[in-house]
Tab-separated table of C-alpha atoms and ligand atoms in Angstrom:
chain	number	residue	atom	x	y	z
A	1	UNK	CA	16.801	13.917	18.721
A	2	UNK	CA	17.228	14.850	14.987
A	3	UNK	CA	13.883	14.866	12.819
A	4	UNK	CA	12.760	11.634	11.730
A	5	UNK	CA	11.282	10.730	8.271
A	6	UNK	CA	9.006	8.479	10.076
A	7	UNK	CA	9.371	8.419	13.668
A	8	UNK	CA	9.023	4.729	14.860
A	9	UNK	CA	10.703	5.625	18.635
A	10	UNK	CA	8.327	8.522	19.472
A	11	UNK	CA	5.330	6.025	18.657
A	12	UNK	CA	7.537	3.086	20.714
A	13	UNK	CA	7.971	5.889	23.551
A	14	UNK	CA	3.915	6.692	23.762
A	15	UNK	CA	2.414	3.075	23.838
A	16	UNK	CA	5.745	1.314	25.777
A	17	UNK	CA	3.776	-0.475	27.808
A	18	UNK	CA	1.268	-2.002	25.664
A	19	UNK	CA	3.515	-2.945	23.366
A	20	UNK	CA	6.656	-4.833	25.763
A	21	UNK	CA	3.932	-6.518	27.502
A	22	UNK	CA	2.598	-7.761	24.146
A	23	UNK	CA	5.765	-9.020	23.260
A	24	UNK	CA	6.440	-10.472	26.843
A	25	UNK	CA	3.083	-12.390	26.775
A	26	UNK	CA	3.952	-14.137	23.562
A	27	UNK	CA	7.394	-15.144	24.371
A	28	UNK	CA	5.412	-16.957	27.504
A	29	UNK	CA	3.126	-18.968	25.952
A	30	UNK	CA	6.157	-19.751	22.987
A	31	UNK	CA	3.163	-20.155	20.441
A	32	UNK	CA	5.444	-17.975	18.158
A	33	UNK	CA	3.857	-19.299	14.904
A	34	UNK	CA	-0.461	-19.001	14.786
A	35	UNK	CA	-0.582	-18.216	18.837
A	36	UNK	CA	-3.733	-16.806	19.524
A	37	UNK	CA	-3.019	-13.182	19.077
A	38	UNK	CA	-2.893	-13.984	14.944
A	39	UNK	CA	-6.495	-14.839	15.176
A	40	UNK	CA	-7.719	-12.220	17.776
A	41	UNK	CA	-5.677	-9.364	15.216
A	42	UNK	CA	-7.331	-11.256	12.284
A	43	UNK	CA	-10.655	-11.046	13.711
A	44	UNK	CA	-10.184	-7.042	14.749
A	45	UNK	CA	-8.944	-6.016	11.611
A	46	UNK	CA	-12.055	-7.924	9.311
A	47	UNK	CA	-14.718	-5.856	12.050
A	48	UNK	CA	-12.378	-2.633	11.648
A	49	UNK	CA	-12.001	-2.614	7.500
A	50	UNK	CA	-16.177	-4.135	7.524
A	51	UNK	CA	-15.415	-7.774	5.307
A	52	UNK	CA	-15.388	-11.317	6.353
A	53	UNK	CA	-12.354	-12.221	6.010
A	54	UNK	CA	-9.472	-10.865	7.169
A	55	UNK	CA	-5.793	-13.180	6.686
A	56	UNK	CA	-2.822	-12.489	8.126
A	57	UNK	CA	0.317	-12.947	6.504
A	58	UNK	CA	4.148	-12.726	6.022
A	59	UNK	CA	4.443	-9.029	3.885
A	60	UNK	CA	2.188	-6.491	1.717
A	61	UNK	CA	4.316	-8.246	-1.204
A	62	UNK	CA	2.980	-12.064	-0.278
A	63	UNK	CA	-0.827	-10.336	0.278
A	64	UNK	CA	-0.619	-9.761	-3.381
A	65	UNK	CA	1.220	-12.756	-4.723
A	66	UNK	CA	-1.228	-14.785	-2.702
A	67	UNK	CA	-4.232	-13.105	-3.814
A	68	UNK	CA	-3.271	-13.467	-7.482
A	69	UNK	CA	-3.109	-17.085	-7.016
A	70	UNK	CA	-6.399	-17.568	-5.507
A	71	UNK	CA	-8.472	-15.352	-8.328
A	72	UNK	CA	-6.363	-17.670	-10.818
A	73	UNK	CA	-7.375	-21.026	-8.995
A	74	UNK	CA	-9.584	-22.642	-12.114
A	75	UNK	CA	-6.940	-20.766	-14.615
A	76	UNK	CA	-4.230	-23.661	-16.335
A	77	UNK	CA	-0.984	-22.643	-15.929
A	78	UNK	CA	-0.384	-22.687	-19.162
A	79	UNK	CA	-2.913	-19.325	-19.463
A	80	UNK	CA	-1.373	-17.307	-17.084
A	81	UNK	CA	0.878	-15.547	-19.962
A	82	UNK	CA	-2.018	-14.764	-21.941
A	83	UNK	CA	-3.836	-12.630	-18.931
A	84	UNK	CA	-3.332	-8.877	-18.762
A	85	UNK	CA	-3.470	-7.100	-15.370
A	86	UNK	CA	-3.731	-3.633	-15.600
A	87	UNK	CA	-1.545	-1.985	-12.765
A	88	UNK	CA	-1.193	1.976	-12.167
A	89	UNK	CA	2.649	3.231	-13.556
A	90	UNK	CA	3.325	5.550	-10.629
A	91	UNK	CA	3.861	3.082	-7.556
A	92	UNK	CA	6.169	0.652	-5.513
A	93	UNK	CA	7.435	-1.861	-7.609
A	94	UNK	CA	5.536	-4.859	-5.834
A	95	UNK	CA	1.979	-3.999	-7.471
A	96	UNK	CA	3.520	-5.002	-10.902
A	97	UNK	CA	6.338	-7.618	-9.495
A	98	UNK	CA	3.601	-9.735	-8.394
A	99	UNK	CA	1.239	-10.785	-11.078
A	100	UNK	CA	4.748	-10.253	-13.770
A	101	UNK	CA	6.588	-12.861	-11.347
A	102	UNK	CA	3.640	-15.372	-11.604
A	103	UNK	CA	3.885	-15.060	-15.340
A	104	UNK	CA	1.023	-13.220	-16.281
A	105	UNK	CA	0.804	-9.994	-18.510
A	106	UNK	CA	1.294	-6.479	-17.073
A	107	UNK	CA	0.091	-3.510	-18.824
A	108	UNK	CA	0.956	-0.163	-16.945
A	109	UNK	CA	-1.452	2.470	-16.617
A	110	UNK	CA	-0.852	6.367	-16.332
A	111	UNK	CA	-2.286	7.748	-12.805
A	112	UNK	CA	-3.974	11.211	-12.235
A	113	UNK	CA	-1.521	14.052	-11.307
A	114	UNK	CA	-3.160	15.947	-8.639
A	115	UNK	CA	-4.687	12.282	-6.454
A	116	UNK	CA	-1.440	10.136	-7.659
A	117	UNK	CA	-3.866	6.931	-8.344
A	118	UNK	CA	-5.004	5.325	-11.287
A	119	UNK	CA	-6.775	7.309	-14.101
A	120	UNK	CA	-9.879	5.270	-14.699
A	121	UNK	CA	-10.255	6.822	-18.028
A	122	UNK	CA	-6.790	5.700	-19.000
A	123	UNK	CA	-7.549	2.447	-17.020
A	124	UNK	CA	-10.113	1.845	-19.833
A	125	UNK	CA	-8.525	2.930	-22.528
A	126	UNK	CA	-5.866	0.521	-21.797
A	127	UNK	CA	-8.373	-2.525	-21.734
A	128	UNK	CA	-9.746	-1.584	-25.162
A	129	UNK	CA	-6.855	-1.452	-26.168
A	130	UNK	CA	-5.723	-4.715	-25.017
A	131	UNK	CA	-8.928	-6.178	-26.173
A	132	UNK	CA	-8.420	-4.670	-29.836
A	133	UNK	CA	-4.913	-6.584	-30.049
A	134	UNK	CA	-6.227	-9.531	-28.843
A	135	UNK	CA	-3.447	-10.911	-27.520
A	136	UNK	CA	-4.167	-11.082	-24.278
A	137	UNK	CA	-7.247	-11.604	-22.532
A	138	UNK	CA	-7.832	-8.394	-19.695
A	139	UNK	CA	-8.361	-10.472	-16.073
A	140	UNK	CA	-7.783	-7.596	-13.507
A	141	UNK	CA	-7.157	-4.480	-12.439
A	142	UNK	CA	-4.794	-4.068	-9.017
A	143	UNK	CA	-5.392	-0.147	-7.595
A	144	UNK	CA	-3.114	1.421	-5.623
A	145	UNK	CA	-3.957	3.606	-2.628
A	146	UNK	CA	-0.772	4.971	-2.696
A	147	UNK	CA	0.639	7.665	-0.108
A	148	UNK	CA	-2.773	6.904	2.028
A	149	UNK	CA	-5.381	7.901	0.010
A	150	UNK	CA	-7.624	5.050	-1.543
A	151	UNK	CA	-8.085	5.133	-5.609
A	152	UNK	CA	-11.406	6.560	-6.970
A	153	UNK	CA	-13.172	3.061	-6.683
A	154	UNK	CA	-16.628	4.091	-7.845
A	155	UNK	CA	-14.880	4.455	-11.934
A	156	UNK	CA	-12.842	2.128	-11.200
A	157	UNK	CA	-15.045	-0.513	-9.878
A	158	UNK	CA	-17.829	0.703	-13.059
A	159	UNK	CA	-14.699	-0.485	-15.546
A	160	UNK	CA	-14.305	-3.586	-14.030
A	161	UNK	CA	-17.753	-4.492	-13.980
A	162	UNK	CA	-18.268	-3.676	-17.808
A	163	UNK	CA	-15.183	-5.764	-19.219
A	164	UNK	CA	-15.964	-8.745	-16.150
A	165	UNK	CA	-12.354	-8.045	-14.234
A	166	UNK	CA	-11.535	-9.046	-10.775
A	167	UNK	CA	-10.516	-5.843	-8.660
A	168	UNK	CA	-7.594	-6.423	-6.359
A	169	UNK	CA	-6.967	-3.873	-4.225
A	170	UNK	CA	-3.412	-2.565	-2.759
A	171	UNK	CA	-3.821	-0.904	0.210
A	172	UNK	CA	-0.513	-1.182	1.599
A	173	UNK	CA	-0.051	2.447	1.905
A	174	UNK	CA	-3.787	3.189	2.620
A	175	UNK	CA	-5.223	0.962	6.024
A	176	UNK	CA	-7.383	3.796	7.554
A	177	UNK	CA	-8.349	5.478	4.785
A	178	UNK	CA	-11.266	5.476	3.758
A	179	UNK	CA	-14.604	7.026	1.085
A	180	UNK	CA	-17.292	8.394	3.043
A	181	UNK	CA	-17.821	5.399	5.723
A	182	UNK	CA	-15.875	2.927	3.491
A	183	UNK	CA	-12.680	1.746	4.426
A	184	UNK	CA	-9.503	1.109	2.657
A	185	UNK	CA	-8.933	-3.354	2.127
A	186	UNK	CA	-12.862	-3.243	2.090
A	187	UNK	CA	-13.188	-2.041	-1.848
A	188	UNK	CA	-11.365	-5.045	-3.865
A	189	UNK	CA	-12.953	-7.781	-4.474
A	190	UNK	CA	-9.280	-9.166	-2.629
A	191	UNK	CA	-7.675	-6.431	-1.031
A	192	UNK	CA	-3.966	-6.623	0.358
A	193	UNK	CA	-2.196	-4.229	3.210
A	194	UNK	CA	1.407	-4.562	4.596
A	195	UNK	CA	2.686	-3.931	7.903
A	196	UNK	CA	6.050	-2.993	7.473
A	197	UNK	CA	7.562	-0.824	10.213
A	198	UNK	CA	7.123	2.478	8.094
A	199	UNK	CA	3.481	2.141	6.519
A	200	UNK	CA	0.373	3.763	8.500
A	201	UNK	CA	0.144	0.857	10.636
A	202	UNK	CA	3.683	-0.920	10.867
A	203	UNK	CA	4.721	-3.620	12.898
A	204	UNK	CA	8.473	-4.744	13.727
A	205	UNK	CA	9.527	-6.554	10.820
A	206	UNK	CA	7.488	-7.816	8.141
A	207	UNK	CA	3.799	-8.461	8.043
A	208	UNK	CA	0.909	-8.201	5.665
A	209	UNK	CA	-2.840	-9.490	5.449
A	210	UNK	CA	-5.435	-9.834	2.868
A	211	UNK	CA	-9.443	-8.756	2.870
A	212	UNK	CA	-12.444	-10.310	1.187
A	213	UNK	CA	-15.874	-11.082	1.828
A	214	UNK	CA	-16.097	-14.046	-0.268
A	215	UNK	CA	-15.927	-17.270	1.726
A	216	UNK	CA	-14.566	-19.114	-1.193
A	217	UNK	CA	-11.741	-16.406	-1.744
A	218	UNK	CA	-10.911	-16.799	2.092
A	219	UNK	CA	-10.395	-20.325	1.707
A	220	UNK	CA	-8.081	-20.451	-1.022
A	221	UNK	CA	-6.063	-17.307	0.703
A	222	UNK	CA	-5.866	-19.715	4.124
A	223	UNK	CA	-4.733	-22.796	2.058
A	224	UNK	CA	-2.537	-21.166	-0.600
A	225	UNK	CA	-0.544	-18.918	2.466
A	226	UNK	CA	0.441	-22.189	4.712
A	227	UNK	CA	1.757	-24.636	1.719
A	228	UNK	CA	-1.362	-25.393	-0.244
A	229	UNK	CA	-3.062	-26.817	3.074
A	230	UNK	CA	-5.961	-28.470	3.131
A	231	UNK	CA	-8.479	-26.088	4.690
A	232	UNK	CA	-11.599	-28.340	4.848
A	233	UNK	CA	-10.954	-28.598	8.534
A	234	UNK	CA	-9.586	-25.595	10.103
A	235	UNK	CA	-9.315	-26.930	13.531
A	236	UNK	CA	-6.516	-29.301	12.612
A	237	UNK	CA	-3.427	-28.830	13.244
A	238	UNK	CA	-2.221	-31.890	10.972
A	239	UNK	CA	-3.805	-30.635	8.192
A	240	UNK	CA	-0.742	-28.317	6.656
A	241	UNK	CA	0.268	-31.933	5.898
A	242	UNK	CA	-2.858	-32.491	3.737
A	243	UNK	CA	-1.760	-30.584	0.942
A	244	UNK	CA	-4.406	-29.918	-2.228
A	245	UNK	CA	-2.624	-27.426	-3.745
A	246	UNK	CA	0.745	-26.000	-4.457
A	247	UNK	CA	1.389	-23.040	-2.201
A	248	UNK	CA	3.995	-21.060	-0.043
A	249	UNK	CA	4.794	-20.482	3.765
A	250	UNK	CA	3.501	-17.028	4.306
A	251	UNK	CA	2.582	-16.247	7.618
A	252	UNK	CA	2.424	-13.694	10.122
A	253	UNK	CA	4.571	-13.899	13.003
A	254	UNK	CA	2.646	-14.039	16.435
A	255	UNK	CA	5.365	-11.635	17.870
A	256	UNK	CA	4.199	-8.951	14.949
A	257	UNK	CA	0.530	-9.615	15.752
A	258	UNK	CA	1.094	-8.893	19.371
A	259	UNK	CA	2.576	-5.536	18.313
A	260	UNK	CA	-0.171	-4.337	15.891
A	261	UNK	CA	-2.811	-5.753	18.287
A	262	UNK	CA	-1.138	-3.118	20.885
A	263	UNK	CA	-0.878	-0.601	18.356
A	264	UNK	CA	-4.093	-0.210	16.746
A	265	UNK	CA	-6.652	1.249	19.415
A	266	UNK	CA	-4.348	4.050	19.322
A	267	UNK	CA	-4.030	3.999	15.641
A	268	UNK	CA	-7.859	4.451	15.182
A	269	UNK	CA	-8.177	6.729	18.349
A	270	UNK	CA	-5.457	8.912	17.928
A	271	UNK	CA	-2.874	8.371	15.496
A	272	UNK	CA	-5.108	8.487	12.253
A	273	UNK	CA	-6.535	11.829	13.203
A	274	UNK	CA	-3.333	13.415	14.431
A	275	UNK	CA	-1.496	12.381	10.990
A	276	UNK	CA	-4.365	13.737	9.128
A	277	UNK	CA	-3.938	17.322	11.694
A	278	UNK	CA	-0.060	17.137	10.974
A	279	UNK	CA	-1.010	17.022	6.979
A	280	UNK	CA	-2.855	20.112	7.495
A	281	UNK	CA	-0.629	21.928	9.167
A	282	UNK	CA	1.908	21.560	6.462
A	283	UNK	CA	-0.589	22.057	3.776
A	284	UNK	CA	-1.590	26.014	5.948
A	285	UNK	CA	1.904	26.099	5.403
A	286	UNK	CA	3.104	25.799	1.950
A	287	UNK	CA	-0.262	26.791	0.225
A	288	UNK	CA	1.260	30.352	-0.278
A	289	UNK	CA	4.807	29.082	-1.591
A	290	UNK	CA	4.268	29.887	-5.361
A	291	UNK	CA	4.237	26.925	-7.586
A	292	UNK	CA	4.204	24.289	-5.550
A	293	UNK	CA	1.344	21.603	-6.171
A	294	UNK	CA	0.140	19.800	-2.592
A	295	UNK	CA	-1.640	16.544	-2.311
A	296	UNK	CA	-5.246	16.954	-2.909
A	297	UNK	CA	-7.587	15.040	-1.221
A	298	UNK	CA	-10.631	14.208	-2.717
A	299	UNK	CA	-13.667	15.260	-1.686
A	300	UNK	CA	-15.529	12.649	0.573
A	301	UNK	CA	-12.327	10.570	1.193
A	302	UNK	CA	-9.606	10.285	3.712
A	303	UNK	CA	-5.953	10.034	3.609
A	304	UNK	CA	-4.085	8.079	6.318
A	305	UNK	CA	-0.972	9.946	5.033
A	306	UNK	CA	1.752	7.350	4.177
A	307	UNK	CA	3.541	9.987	2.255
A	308	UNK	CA	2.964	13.742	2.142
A	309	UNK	CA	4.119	14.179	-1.453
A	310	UNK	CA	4.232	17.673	-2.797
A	311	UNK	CA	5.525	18.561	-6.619
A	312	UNK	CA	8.226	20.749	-7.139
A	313	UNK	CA	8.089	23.407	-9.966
A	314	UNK	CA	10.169	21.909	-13.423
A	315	UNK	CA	12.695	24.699	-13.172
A	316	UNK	CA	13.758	22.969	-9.291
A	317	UNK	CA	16.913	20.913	-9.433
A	318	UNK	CA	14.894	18.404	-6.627
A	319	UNK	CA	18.493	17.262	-6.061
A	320	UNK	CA	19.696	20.484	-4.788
A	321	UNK	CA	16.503	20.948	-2.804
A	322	UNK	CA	17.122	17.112	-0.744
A	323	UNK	CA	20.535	18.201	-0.268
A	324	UNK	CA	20.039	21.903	1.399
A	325	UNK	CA	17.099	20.571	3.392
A	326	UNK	CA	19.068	17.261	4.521
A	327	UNK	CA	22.155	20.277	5.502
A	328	UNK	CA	19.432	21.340	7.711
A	329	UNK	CA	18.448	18.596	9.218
A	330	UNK	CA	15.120	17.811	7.257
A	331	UNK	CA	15.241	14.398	5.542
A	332	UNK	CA	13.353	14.011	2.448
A	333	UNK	CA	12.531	11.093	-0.315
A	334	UNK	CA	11.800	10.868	-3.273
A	335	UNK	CA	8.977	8.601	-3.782
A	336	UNK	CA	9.461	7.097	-7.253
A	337	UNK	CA	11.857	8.032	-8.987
A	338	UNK	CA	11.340	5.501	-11.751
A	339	UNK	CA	7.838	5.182	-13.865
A	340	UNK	CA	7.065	1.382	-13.642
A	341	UNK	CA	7.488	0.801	-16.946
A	342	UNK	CA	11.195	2.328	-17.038
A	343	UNK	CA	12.471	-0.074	-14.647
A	344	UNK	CA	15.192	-2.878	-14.903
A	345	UNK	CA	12.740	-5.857	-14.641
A	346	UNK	CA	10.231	-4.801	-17.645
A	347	UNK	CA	11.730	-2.155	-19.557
A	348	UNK	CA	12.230	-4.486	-22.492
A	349	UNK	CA	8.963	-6.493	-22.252
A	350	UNK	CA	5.703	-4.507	-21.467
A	351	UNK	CA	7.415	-1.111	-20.273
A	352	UNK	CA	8.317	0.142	-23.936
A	353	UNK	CA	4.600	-0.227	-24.901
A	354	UNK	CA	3.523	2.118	-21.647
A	355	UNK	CA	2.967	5.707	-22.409
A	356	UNK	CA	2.356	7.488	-19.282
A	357	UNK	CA	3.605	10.981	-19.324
A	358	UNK	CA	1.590	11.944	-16.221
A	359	UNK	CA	3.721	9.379	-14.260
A	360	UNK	CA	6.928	10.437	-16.213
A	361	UNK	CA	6.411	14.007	-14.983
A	362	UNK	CA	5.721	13.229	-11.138
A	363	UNK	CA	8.915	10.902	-11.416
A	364	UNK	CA	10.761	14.181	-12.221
A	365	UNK	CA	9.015	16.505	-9.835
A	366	UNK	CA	7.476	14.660	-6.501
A	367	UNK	CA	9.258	15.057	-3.060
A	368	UNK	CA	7.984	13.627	0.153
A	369	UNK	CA	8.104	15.683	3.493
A	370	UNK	CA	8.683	13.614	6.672
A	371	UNK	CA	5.252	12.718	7.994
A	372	UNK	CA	3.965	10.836	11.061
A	373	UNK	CA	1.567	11.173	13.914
A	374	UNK	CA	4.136	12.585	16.334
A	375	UNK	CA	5.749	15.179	14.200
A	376	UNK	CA	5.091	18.774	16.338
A	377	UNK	CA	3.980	21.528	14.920
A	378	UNK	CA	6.988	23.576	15.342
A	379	UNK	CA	8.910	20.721	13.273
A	380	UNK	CA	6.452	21.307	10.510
A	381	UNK	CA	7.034	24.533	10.554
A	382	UNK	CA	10.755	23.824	10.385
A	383	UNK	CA	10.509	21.902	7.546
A	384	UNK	CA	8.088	24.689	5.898
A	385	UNK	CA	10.773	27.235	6.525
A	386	UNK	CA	13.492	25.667	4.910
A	387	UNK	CA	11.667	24.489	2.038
A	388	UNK	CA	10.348	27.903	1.661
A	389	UNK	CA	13.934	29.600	1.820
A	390	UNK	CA	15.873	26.912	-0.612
A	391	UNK	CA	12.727	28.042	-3.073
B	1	PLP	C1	5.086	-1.439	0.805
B	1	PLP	C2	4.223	-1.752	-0.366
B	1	PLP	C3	3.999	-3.064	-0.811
B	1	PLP	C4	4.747	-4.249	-0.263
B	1	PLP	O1	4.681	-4.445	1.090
B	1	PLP	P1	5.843	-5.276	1.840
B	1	PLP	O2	5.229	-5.577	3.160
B	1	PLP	O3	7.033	-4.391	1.921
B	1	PLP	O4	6.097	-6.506	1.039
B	1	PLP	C5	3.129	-3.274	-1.857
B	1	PLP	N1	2.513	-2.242	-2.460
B	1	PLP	C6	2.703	-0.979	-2.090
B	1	PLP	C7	1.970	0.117	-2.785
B	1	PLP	C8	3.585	-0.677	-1.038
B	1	PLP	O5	3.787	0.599	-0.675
């Protein structure tokens, strides 16, 4: 078989069984919405990231619509547009879609070039700055862990303390990372991950979940995920009928928390160090190819590797590289092309007031390598080879 970007049959082929009879036992009890392997997965994942509260639902893009809505609970309506979130520029478009889509304020926010995540200096900067117009009243700050390694949460949490803003994190690209013994979905005050087939730990469709330790939080996450339910009596079945608040239908399919509940012992046994072993073998690799910059991983933290995302040196035509490296068999992405603020859906409302050069610069340059747990050595070096000749 040809070289995957992401190889979701090599992980199908190692944990088969685990996995079919999963999917076998849920299709036996037909509890296909809530069955009992939502709570079990709900209950591993809280122990595994070290909160509470751990809440399954329907996508990564729901977990942070959803979590919005509950740190706006005592906010009118009517406010929402005057609230700025403060959301890094360099990152997939649902950290900004969200809190834009529920009406509130986005201001984008340059990241650092060598970690990809939020600049905290910038980050504060920005909130000044918002302060000084006073226009709009700062209310959070959503952090990306984006291509698996988490933000640097000790500046970033310090900034939100001093200006009094909620932290939400987005670890949709990040579950199993971690700072020191910390793990990513444990450093928001809400924290959001998705499941979707190609993220560190995917499932087979569309799933997400949402992190907290506060109880009050929790509650608004379980009501405002099944229809604004009345969540004073979990144990009722009748009570999605009692409804207190307005809400949406965002859950996560018992079939998808069968899978994950398969997959994760060997995600925390196996697959989190072997991506991490793949990440070094390419990084051996392509330290010597002049120019090039590689991910750097902080000090004291750990990536789960989403995205190995290297930067190609300004006088590259990246097109030419994808397309002599795709001739050999070696698919590539690029992974974003567009600065937040550039695209379609703001780039006549906030995005002209963005200046974020960093981000501008890594749109032009970045290009992901295929990455996953069961790439082999000899592939890397494959991919090393050709990247090293088109050079
Ligand atoms: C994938 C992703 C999301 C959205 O997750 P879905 O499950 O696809 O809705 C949000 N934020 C980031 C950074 C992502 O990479």
């Amino acid at each position: 078989m040809s070289l995957q970007f992401r190889d979701l049959h090599r992980q199908y082929e190692a944990l088969r069984s685990p996995i079919d009879e999963g999917i076998q036992s849920v299709i036996n009890t037909t509890a296909f919405i809530s069955g009992k392997q939502v709570k079990e997965l709900e209950q591993t994942l809280a122990s595994y990231v070290g909160v509470r509260h751990c809440i399954s639902c329907g996508n990564g893009t729901d977990a942070i619509t959803i979590s919005l809505m509950a740190l706006l609970d005592d906010v009118p309506e009517q406010e929402y547009k005057n609230m700025a979130v403060f959301v890094p520029d360099f990152t997939f478009f649902s950290s900004g879609e969200c809190p834009a889509a529920l009406g509130l304020s986005v201001y984008f926010v340059d990241v650092k070039r060598g970690t990809y995540n939020i600049n905290a200096t910038e980050l504060e900067k920005s909130i000044q700055k918002v302060k000084a117009e006073g226009k709009h009243k700062p209310f959070a700050v959503i952090a990306v862990d984006l291509f698996g390694q988490p933000a640097e949460y000790d500046a970033i949490r310090s900034v939100c303390k001093k200006y009094n803003l909620f932290l939400l994190e987005d670890g949709a690209q990040g579950f199993g990372g971690r700072i020191g013994d910390k793990l990513v979905c444990s450093f928001g005050d809400i924290s959001t991950t998705s499941f979707f087939p190609a993220k560190p730990l995917g499932c087979y469709g569309d799933g997400g979940a949402i992190f907290t330790d506060d109880d009050r939080l929790a509650d608004l996450v379980r009501s405002i995920a099944v229809h604004g339910k009345d969540t004073s009596n979990l144990s009722d079945p009748m009570a999605k009928y009692n409804n207190i608040r307005l809400g949406m239908n965002s859950r996560l399919d018992t079939l998808q928390a069968a899978v994950l509940l398969a997959k994760f012992p060997h995600f925390i046994s196996f697959e989190l160090e072997q991506v991490n072993t793949v990440a070094a073998w390419y990084t051996e690799r392509l330290e010597s190819v002049g120019e090039l910059i590689l991910p750097m991983i902080l000090p004291g933290y750990d990536s789960s590797w989403a995205q190995y995302t290297i930067q190609l040196p300004s006088n590259v035509d990246r097109d030419e590289v994808q397309k002599r490296m795709k001739e050999n068999g070696i698919p590539t992405m690029v992974y974003y092309k567009k600065p937040m603020h550039k695209q379609g859906a703001f780039r006549d409302t906030v995005g002209e007031k963005a200046f974020c050069p960093v981000t501008e610069q890594l749109c032009e340059s970045v290009l992901c390598l295929p990455v996953h747990p069961y790439l082999e050595e000899s592939e890397v070096e494959m991919v090393c080879e050709g990247l090293r000749q088109i050079l």
